[in-house]
Short mmCIF file of C-alpha atoms in Angstrom, two decimals:
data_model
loop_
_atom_site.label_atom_id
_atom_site.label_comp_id
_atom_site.label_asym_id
_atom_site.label_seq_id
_atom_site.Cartn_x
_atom_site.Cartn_y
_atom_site.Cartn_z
CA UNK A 288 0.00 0.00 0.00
CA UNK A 289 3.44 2.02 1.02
CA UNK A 290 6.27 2.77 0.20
CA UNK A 291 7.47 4.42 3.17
CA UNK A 292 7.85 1.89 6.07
CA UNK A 293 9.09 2.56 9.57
CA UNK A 294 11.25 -0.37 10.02
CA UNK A 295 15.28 -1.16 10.25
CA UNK A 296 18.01 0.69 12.50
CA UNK A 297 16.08 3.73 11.98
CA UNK A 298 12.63 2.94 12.72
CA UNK A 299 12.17 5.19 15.76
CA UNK A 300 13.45 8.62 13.46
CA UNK A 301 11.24 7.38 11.07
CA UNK A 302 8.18 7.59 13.38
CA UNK A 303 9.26 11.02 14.88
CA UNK A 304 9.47 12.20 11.49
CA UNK A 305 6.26 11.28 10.55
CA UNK A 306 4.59 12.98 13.39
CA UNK A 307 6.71 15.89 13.47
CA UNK A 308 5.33 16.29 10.00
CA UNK A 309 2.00 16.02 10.86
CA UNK A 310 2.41 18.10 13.57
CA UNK A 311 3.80 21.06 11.41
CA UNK A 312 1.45 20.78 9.25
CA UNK A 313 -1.77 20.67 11.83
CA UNK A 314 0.11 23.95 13.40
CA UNK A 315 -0.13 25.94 9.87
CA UNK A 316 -4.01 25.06 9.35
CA UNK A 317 -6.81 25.96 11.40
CA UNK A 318 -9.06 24.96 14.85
CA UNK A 319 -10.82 22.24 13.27
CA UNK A 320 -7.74 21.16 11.14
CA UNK A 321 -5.59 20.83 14.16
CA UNK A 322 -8.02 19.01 16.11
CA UNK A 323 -8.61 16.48 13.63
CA UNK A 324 -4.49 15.79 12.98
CA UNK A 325 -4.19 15.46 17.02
CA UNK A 326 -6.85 12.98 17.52
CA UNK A 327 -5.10 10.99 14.54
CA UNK A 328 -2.00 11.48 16.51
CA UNK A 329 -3.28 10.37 19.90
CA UNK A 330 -4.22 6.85 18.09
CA UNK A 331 -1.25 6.43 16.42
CA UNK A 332 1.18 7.13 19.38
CA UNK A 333 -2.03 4.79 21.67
CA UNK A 334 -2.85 2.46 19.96
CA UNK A 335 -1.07 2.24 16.13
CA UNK A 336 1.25 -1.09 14.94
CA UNK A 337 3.97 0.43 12.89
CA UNK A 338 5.87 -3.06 11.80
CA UNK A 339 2.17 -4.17 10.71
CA UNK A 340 0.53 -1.07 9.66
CA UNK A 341 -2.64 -1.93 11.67
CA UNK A 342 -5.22 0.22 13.43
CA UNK A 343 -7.31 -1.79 15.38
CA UNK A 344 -9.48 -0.49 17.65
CA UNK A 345 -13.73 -0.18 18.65
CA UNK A 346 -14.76 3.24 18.17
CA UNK A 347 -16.28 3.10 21.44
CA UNK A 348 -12.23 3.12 22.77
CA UNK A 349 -11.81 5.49 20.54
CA UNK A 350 -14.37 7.68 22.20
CA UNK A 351 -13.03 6.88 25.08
CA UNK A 352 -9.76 8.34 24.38
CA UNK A 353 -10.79 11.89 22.61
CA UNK A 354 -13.49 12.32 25.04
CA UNK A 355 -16.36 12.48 22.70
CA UNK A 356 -19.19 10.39 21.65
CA UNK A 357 -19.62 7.77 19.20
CA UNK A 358 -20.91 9.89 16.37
CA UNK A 359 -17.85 12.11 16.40
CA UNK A 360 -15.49 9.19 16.29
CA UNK A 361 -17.54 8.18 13.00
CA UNK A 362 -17.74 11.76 11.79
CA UNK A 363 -13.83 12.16 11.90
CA UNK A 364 -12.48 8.85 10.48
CA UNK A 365 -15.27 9.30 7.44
CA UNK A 366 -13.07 12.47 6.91
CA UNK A 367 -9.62 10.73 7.46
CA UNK A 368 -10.47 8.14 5.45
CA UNK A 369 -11.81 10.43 2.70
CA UNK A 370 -8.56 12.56 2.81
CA UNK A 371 -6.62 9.51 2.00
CA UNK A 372 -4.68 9.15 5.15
CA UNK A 373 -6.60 6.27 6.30
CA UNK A 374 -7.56 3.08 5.08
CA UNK A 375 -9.56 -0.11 5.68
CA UNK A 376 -7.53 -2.90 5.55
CA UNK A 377 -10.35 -5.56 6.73
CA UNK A 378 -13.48 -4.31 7.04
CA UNK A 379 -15.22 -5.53 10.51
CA UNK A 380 -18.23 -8.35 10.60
CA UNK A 381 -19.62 -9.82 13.20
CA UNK A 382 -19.12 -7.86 16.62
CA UNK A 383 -15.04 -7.37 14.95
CA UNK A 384 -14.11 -4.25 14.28
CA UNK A 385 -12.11 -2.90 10.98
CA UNK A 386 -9.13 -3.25 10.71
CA UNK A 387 -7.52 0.29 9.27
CA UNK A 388 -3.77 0.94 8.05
CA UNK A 389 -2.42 4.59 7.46
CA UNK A 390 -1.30 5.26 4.14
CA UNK A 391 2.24 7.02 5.06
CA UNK A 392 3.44 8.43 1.68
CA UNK A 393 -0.31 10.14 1.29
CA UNK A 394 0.56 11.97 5.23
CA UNK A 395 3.87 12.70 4.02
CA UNK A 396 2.70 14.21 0.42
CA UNK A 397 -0.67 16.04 1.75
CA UNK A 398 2.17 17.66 5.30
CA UNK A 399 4.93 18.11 3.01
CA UNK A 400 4.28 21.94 2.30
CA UNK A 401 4.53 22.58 5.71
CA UNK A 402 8.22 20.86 6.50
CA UNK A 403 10.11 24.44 5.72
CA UNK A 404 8.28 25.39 9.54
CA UNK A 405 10.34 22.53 11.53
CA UNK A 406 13.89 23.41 9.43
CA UNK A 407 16.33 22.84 6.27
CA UNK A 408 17.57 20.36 7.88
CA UNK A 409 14.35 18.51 8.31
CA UNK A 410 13.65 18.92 4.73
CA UNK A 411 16.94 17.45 3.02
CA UNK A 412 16.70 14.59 5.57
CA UNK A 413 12.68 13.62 4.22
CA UNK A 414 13.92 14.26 0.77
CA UNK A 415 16.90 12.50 0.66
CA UNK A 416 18.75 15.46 -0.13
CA UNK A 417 21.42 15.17 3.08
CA UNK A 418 22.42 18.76 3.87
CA UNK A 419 20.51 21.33 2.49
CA UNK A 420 20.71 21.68 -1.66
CA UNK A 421 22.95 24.50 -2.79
CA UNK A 422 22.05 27.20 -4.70
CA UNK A 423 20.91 26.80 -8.79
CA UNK A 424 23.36 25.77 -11.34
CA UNK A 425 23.71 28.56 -13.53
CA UNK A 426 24.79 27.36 -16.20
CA UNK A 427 21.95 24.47 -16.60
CA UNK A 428 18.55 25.58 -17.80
CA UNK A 429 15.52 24.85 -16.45
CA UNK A 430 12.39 23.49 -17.86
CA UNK A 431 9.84 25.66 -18.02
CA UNK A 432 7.45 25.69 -15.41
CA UNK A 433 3.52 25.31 -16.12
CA UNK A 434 1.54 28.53 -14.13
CA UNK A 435 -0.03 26.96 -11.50
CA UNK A 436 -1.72 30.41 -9.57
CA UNK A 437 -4.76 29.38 -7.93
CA UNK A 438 -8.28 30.99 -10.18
CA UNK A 439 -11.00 30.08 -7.28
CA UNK A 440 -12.27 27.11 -9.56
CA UNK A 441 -12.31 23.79 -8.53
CA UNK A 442 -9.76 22.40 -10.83
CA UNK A 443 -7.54 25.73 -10.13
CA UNK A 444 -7.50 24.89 -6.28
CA UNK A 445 -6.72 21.09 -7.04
CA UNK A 446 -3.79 22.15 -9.31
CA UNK A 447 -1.97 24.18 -6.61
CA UNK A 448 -2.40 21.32 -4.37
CA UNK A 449 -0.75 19.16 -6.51
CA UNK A 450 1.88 20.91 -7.44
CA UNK A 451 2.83 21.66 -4.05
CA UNK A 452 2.79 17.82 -3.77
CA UNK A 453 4.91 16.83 -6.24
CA UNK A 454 5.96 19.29 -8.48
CA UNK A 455 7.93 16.76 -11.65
CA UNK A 456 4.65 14.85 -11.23
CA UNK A 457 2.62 17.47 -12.13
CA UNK A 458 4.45 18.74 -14.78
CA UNK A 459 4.31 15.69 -16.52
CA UNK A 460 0.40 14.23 -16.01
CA UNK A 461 -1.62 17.01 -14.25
CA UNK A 462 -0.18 20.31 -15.92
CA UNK A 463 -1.51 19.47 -18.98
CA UNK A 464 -5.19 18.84 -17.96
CA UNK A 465 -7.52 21.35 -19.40
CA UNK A 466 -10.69 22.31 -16.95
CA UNK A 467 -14.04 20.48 -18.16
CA UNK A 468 -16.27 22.11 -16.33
CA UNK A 469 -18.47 20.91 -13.12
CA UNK A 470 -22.01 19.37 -13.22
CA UNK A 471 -23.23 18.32 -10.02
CA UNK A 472 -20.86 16.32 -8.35
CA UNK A 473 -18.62 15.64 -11.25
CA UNK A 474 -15.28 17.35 -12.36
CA UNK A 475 -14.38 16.87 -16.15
CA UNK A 476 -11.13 17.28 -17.33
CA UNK A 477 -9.69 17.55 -20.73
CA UNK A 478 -6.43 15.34 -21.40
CA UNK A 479 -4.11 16.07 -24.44
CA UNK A 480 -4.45 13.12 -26.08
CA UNK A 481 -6.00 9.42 -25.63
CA UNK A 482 -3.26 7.65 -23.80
CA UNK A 483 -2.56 10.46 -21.30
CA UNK A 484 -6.34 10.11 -20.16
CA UNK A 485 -6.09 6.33 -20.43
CA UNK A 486 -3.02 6.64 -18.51
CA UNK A 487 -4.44 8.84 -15.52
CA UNK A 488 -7.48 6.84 -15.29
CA UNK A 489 -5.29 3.86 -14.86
CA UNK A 490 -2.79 5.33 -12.29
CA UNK A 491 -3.47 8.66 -11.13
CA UNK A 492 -7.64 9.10 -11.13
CA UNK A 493 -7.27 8.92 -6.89
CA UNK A 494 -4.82 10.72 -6.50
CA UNK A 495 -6.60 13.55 -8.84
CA UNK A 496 -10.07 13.00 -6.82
CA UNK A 497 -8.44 13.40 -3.73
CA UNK A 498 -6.94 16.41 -4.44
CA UNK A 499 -10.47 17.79 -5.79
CA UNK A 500 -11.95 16.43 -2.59
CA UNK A 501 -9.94 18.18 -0.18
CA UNK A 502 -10.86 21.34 -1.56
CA UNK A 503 -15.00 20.64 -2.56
CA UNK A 504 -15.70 17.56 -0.81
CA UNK A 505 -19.53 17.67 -2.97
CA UNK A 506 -17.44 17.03 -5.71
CA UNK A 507 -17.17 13.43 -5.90
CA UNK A 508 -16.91 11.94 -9.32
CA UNK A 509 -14.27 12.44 -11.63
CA UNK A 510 -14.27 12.13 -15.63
CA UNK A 511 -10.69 12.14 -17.93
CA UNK A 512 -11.72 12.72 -21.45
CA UNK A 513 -9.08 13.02 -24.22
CA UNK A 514 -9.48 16.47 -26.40
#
């Protein structure tokens, strides 16, 4: 489901680094944002397998351990599981409960704009980058890049999100998408050719929902046409 796993001689940075990134990133969003990250938080650090990636655990426990009722435990892993960060593993039958799993690399992509607020250092170390990248090579030069300034509209929000996600991903399958339109609860977008929408239905149609989601969560259906 990963690819980030929190195993091997460095298991325990890996687990501070994933909640120090979700902490950072709670801390630059607002009240209802921050609640929602710390209540993740207080089941992971409670409750969470990391050499299994299970979450196993009655929402009445859960209740328990935010101090709120049953419906809000429901209310607020409907939205964690919607944002992608999340996911039923085994779904529960029978007086079991679910079993859930926490998609890492989704945490990591969706906190990632807000790493700069814990340091450089941070940064390079989550990227791979070691100390902190020098300044541009001058004498290389660089692709250009695809205007990505937010227009209000649903697709303009989900671009900047994306790009902010993974920018050479973007470039290459998202930048290119031409807005459709809305109607109802569907977004249409306009591919380039046959086998870039084929492809993106294929691989990337989640990823592109999700990111729609997060900004209009009544938009719920997606459609890639080619042009």
């Amino acid at each position: 489901m990963q690819r980030f796993r929190a195993g091997g001689r460095l298991a325990a940075a890996k687990k501070y680094d994933i909640l120090s990134a979700m902490m950072a990133h709670a801390l630059a969003g607002g009240a209802a944002e921050q609640r929602l990250v710390l209540r993740l938080m207080a089941l992971i650090t409670t409750r969470y397998n990391w050499q299994n990636n299970d979450l196993s655990v009655a929402q009445r426990e859960i209740a328990r351990l935010w101090c709120v009722d049953e419906r809000t435990v429901k209310r607020d892993m409907a939205r964690l599981r919607a944002c992608g960060w999340v996911v039923v593993k085994r779904q529960g039958a029978r007086g079991r409960v679910s079993v859930l799993g926490l998609d890492l690399d989704r945490i990591l992509a969706d906190t990632r704009p807000a790493w700069a607020n814990i340091g450089p250092d941070y940064v390079a170390r989550l990227t791979g980058g070691g100390d902190p990248a020098p300044g541009p090579d001058r004498t290389v030069i660089p692709f250009r890049r695809s205007d990505i300034t937010a227009d209000g509209s649903v697709w303009g929000l989900a671009r900047v999100r994306l790009a902010a996600e993974d920018a050479t991903l973007f470039e290459a399958w998202f930048a290119p998408l031409a807005d459709g339109g809305v109607e109802g609860d569907c977004l249409t977008l306009i591919a380039p050719s046959r086998f870039h929408a084929a492809y993106l239905r294929t691989h990337l149609a989640v990823r592109l929902r999700q990111a729609v989601m997060r900004g209009h969560p009544g938009i719920t259906r997606l459609r890639i046409e080619p042009s």
